[in-house]
Structure formats: structure tokens, C-alpha cells
Short mmCIF file of C-alpha atoms in Angstrom, two decimals:
data_model
loop_
_atom_site.label_atom_id
_atom_site.label_comp_id
_atom_site.label_asym_id
_atom_site.label_seq_id
_atom_site.Cartn_x
_atom_site.Cartn_y
_atom_site.Cartn_z
CA MET A 1 27.67 20.99 10.04
CA ALA A 2 28.41 18.99 13.17
CA ASP A 3 25.98 16.55 14.68
CA GLU A 4 25.03 19.26 17.15
CA ALA A 5 24.02 21.60 14.35
CA LEU A 6 20.61 20.25 13.49
CA THR A 7 18.37 21.73 10.86
CA PRO A 8 14.60 21.23 11.06
CA VAL A 9 13.20 19.35 8.08
CA ILE A 10 9.57 19.61 7.06
CA VAL A 11 8.46 16.47 5.24
CA GLN A 12 5.73 16.92 2.67
CA ASP A 13 3.92 14.47 0.40
CA ALA A 14 4.93 15.60 -3.09
CA ALA A 15 1.71 14.31 -4.62
CA THR A 16 -0.85 15.76 -2.20
CA ASN A 17 1.21 18.54 -0.55
CA ARG A 18 0.13 17.15 2.82
CA VAL A 19 2.56 17.91 5.64
CA LEU A 20 3.60 14.53 7.02
CA MET A 21 6.12 15.10 9.80
CA LEU A 22 8.93 17.29 11.07
CA ALA A 23 12.35 15.92 11.87
CA TYR A 24 15.96 17.13 12.00
CA ALA A 25 18.96 16.64 9.74
CA ASN A 26 22.66 17.18 10.06
CA GLU A 27 25.02 17.37 7.11
CA GLU A 28 25.50 13.59 7.00
CA ALA A 29 21.76 12.89 7.02
CA LEU A 30 21.28 15.37 4.20
CA ARG A 31 24.15 13.83 2.24
CA ARG A 32 22.71 10.32 2.58
CA THR A 33 19.25 11.56 1.65
CA ARG A 34 20.53 13.01 -1.57
CA GLU A 35 22.76 10.03 -2.36
CA THR A 36 20.21 7.32 -1.66
CA GLY A 37 17.02 9.09 -2.72
CA GLU A 38 15.41 8.15 0.60
CA ALA A 39 14.82 10.33 3.65
CA TRP A 40 17.48 10.28 6.37
CA PHE A 41 17.40 12.31 9.57
CA TRP A 42 19.29 12.75 12.81
CA SER A 43 17.32 11.21 15.67
CA ARG A 44 17.48 13.55 18.64
CA SER A 45 16.10 10.89 20.99
CA ARG A 46 18.49 8.14 19.94
CA ASN A 47 21.30 10.55 19.07
CA GLU A 48 22.13 8.73 15.87
CA LEU A 49 21.58 8.82 12.14
CA TRP A 50 18.07 7.69 11.31
CA HIS A 51 17.20 6.04 8.03
CA LYS A 52 13.45 6.52 8.11
CA GLY A 53 11.81 3.15 7.46
CA ALA A 54 14.83 1.00 8.32
CA THR A 55 12.92 -0.66 11.14
CA SER A 56 9.31 0.14 10.20
CA GLY A 57 9.52 -0.41 6.46
CA ASP A 58 7.96 3.01 5.99
CA TRP A 59 10.61 4.49 3.72
CA LEU A 60 10.13 7.91 2.22
CA ASP A 61 11.31 8.21 -1.39
CA LEU A 62 12.80 11.61 -2.05
CA VAL A 63 11.42 13.82 -4.80
CA ASP A 64 13.43 16.92 -4.03
CA VAL A 65 14.89 19.06 -1.28
CA ARG A 66 14.05 22.72 -0.90
CA VAL A 67 15.68 25.25 1.38
CA ASN A 68 14.21 28.37 2.96
CA CYS A 69 15.29 31.98 2.50
CA GLU A 70 17.53 32.04 5.56
CA GLN A 71 18.99 28.58 4.93
CA ASN A 72 18.05 27.37 8.37
CA SER A 73 15.36 24.84 7.50
CA LEU A 74 14.72 22.27 4.79
CA LEU A 75 11.71 20.86 3.01
CA TYR A 76 11.91 17.24 1.86
CA ARG A 77 9.26 16.52 -0.74
CA VAL A 78 8.68 12.77 -0.70
CA ARG A 79 6.58 9.84 -1.82
CA PRO A 80 5.61 7.79 1.22
CA HIS A 81 5.30 4.00 0.80
CA ALA A 82 2.66 3.41 3.44
CA GLY A 83 2.50 4.91 6.90
CA VAL A 84 4.63 7.76 8.17
CA CYS A 85 3.96 8.25 11.88
CA HIS A 86 5.16 5.91 14.64
CA THR A 87 1.63 5.94 16.09
CA LYS A 88 -1.09 3.68 14.78
CA ASP A 89 -4.69 4.31 13.78
CA ALA A 90 -7.72 2.38 15.03
CA SER A 91 -7.06 -0.43 12.56
CA GLY A 92 -3.49 -0.85 13.80
CA LYS A 93 -1.83 0.69 10.78
CA ALA A 94 0.84 3.39 11.04
CA ARG A 95 -0.79 6.78 10.56
CA LYS A 96 -0.12 8.49 7.26
CA ARG A 97 0.98 11.75 8.92
CA CYS A 98 1.98 12.98 12.35
CA TYR A 99 -0.41 15.98 12.29
CA TYR A 100 -3.57 13.94 12.75
CA ARG A 101 -4.90 16.07 15.61
CA ALA A 102 -6.26 19.59 15.81
CA LEU A 103 -5.11 21.50 18.87
CA LYS A 104 -7.97 21.34 21.34
CA ASP A 105 -9.82 24.59 21.91
CA ALA A 106 -8.83 24.89 25.52
CA GLY A 107 -5.51 23.18 25.23
CA THR A 108 -2.01 24.46 25.65
CA LEU A 109 1.10 22.55 24.71
CA GLU A 110 1.38 21.31 28.27
CA HIS A 111 -2.24 20.31 28.68
CA LEU A 112 -3.04 18.53 25.48
CA MET B 1 6.17 27.06 28.35
CA ALA B 2 8.81 29.71 28.97
CA ASP B 3 10.16 31.94 26.23
CA GLU B 4 13.14 29.64 26.04
CA ALA B 5 10.92 26.65 25.24
CA LEU B 6 10.25 27.22 21.58
CA THR B 7 8.21 24.92 19.42
CA PRO B 8 8.78 24.81 15.66
CA VAL B 9 5.72 25.85 13.67
CA ILE B 10 5.23 24.79 10.07
CA VAL B 11 3.05 27.31 8.24
CA GLN B 12 0.95 25.94 5.42
CA ASP B 13 -1.46 27.59 3.00
CA ALA B 14 -4.82 26.01 3.87
CA ALA B 15 -6.13 26.43 0.33
CA THR B 16 -3.20 25.06 -1.67
CA ASN B 17 -1.37 23.02 1.00
CA ARG B 18 1.84 24.81 0.00
CA VAL B 19 4.40 25.01 2.77
CA LEU B 20 5.08 28.72 3.29
CA MET B 21 7.57 29.09 6.12
CA LEU B 22 8.84 27.68 9.38
CA ALA B 23 8.97 29.73 12.55
CA TYR B 24 8.85 29.17 16.31
CA ALA B 25 6.19 29.73 18.96
CA ASN B 26 6.16 29.90 22.70
CA GLU B 27 3.02 29.55 24.78
CA GLU B 28 2.19 33.27 24.54
CA ALA B 29 2.56 33.32 20.75
CA LEU B 30 0.27 30.32 20.48
CA ARG B 31 -2.26 31.93 22.84
CA ARG B 32 -2.34 35.14 20.80
CA THR B 33 -2.60 33.18 17.55
CA ARG B 34 -5.67 31.40 18.79
CA GLU B 35 -7.22 34.50 20.36
CA THR B 36 -6.69 36.83 17.41
CA GLY B 37 -7.04 34.40 14.52
CA GLU B 38 -3.73 35.66 13.07
CA ALA B 39 -0.32 34.00 13.18
CA TRP B 40 2.00 35.01 16.02
CA PHE B 41 5.49 33.63 16.61
CA TRP B 42 8.51 34.13 18.81
CA SER B 43 11.27 35.83 16.88
CA ARG B 44 14.56 34.14 17.74
CA SER B 45 16.60 36.92 16.10
CA ARG B 46 14.82 39.80 17.83
CA ASN B 47 14.02 37.76 20.96
CA GLU B 48 10.48 39.07 21.14
CA LEU B 49 6.91 38.20 20.28
CA TRP B 50 6.33 38.55 16.55
CA HIS B 51 2.95 39.39 15.11
CA LYS B 52 3.57 38.31 11.51
CA GLY B 53 2.57 41.19 9.24
CA ALA B 54 2.68 43.93 11.88
CA THR B 55 5.41 45.75 9.96
CA SER B 56 5.05 44.20 6.48
CA GLY B 57 1.28 44.06 6.25
CA ASP B 58 1.58 40.41 5.31
CA TRP B 59 -0.71 38.99 7.98
CA LEU B 60 -1.54 35.31 8.02
CA ASP B 61 -5.16 34.54 8.88
CA LEU B 62 -5.42 31.38 10.92
CA VAL B 63 -7.59 28.51 9.73
CA ASP B 64 -6.56 25.97 12.35
CA VAL B 65 -3.69 24.65 14.41
CA ARG B 66 -2.61 21.02 14.31
CA VAL B 67 -0.16 19.27 16.58
CA ASN B 68 2.09 16.31 15.88
CA CYS B 69 2.11 12.91 17.55
CA GLU B 70 4.84 13.81 20.03
CA GLN B 71 3.47 17.28 20.75
CA ASN B 72 6.76 18.94 19.94
CA SER B 73 5.80 20.77 16.76
CA LEU B 74 2.81 22.65 15.41
CA LEU B 75 1.20 23.18 12.03
CA TYR B 76 -0.55 26.51 11.46
CA ARG B 77 -2.88 26.27 8.48
CA VAL B 78 -3.41 29.82 7.23
CA ARG B 79 -4.73 32.09 4.54
CA PRO B 80 -1.98 34.50 3.47
CA HIS B 81 -2.99 38.04 2.44
CA ALA B 82 -0.18 38.65 -0.02
CA GLY B 83 3.49 37.83 0.42
CA VAL B 84 4.94 35.65 3.14
CA CYS B 85 8.74 35.76 2.93
CA HIS B 86 10.89 38.74 3.92
CA THR B 87 12.76 38.38 0.60
CA LYS B 88 11.43 39.88 -2.59
CA ASP B 89 10.99 38.48 -6.08
CA ALA B 90 12.28 40.09 -9.30
CA SER B 91 9.32 42.45 -9.40
CA GLY B 92 10.03 43.69 -5.87
CA LYS B 93 7.11 41.90 -4.24
CA ALA B 94 7.49 39.79 -1.11
CA ARG B 95 7.78 36.15 -2.11
CA LYS B 96 4.76 33.98 -1.44
CA ARG B 97 6.78 31.32 0.37
CA CYS B 98 10.24 30.93 1.91
CA TYR B 99 10.97 27.62 0.12
CA TYR B 100 11.47 29.15 -3.31
CA ARG B 101 14.80 27.38 -3.96
CA ALA B 102 15.73 23.79 -4.63
CA LEU B 103 18.89 22.72 -2.86
CA LYS B 104 21.63 22.82 -5.46
CA ASP B 105 22.94 19.48 -6.60
CA ALA B 106 26.42 20.03 -5.25
CA GLY B 107 25.43 22.20 -2.32
CA THR B 108 25.65 21.61 1.37
CA LEU B 109 24.03 23.77 3.99
CA GLU B 110 27.26 25.73 4.36
CA HIS B 111 27.93 26.16 0.67
CA LEU B 112 24.61 27.13 -0.76
#
């Protein structure tokens, strides 16, 4: 799989089953994830391999990797160390998941 | 959001927190999901709106929709009626989730 061939990866807390984030992997990110036991992705914004936690300290320890029926998405089941999201809560700590908001009743994706 | 602008949607069982599937939505699919209280997607293979369950009977009742920090993915929390996946288990019933397989130890995405 070339860098251009990115597979969406759902990241789930293995203990609580909470959905934490969604990111993308290429073959190299998946290989490193399985070799190191920590979550690696391909950053679409920086266009580079992304070792989650390398700058934030918020590593995700891998429990296992699952694949869907059509083999076009992955599920990383992980144990988070602390925060997960790059945004912070009111106390200044990294949020524990990226899905901290309900979609507003009148909202669309453009108007959130 | 045009049909071409597709947002990945993680689908999660609201009762168990199990991750069931990943699909894609455009603005119209999201609108119908919220109006009908059932999960709608955009089918990338058929290139058309997809009312999940319309042919299989496996509707997904919507509990709520969450959005991630960067507003580039969605989380549908649902109550499945029966099966979810288009593949069937040994007894011939639709599987209850698409992530029924662990990635094999030696596998890559190409060689699964």
C-alpha cells in the first residue's frame, strides 16, 4: 500500500469500548503499530508518518487490530495513557476522545 | 457538502459500545438520518444514497450523532435490529458487526 493508499482507522478504548478518534494508516504505519505495540498513523495534514503521542506524550498502547469485512478499514483497540484529542477541556487537559460533541440539532457539517 | 465530499461515519451500538461498521455520509445522507431517525449513508460502490436496511431489513435506529474535534468525521450511535454486516455467519445470519476478524499476525492489508 503506497502512502497515497490510506485506510481509515477507528480507535477504540479496549477497556470501555469508547470510540476515541479516527485517523488513517498506510502499510508502514500499520507495520510500525504492530511491531511497536503503539498506535501509528499517516498524518494527512503533515503528510508524514505519525507516532501518536511522540510530541504530546499521549501514546496509545495497542491491544489488537481488527479489520472489516471488505478490508478497507481498521479498528485499533487501545489503552490510552491520558488524553487522546489535540483539543483541551476546561481544565486545560487533553480531551479523552475526539467525539466530545453531539451534532447540534440545526447544524450541518458546514454550519457547526 | 456535495456528493463528492464524503465524511467517514463510525457506527457504534449505543447499548454495548461495540463498533459495528464504517461507512460514508454526504450532507443529504446526514439530513435524512436526522429526519428519519434511521441510518443513511452514501454508497461509494453504488454511487447513490443508501438507506441501510432498505433491502436487507437490517435498519439501524439512530440514538444520536456525534462529531469529532476537526469536524471531518461522524459517529452514529445506533440500535441495530438484527444483523449489520453484509456477510453471513456459519448459521447463515448476517453478522452483527463488520469487525469480526483480528488482523492476522503475518498479514498486511494486501495479503489478508
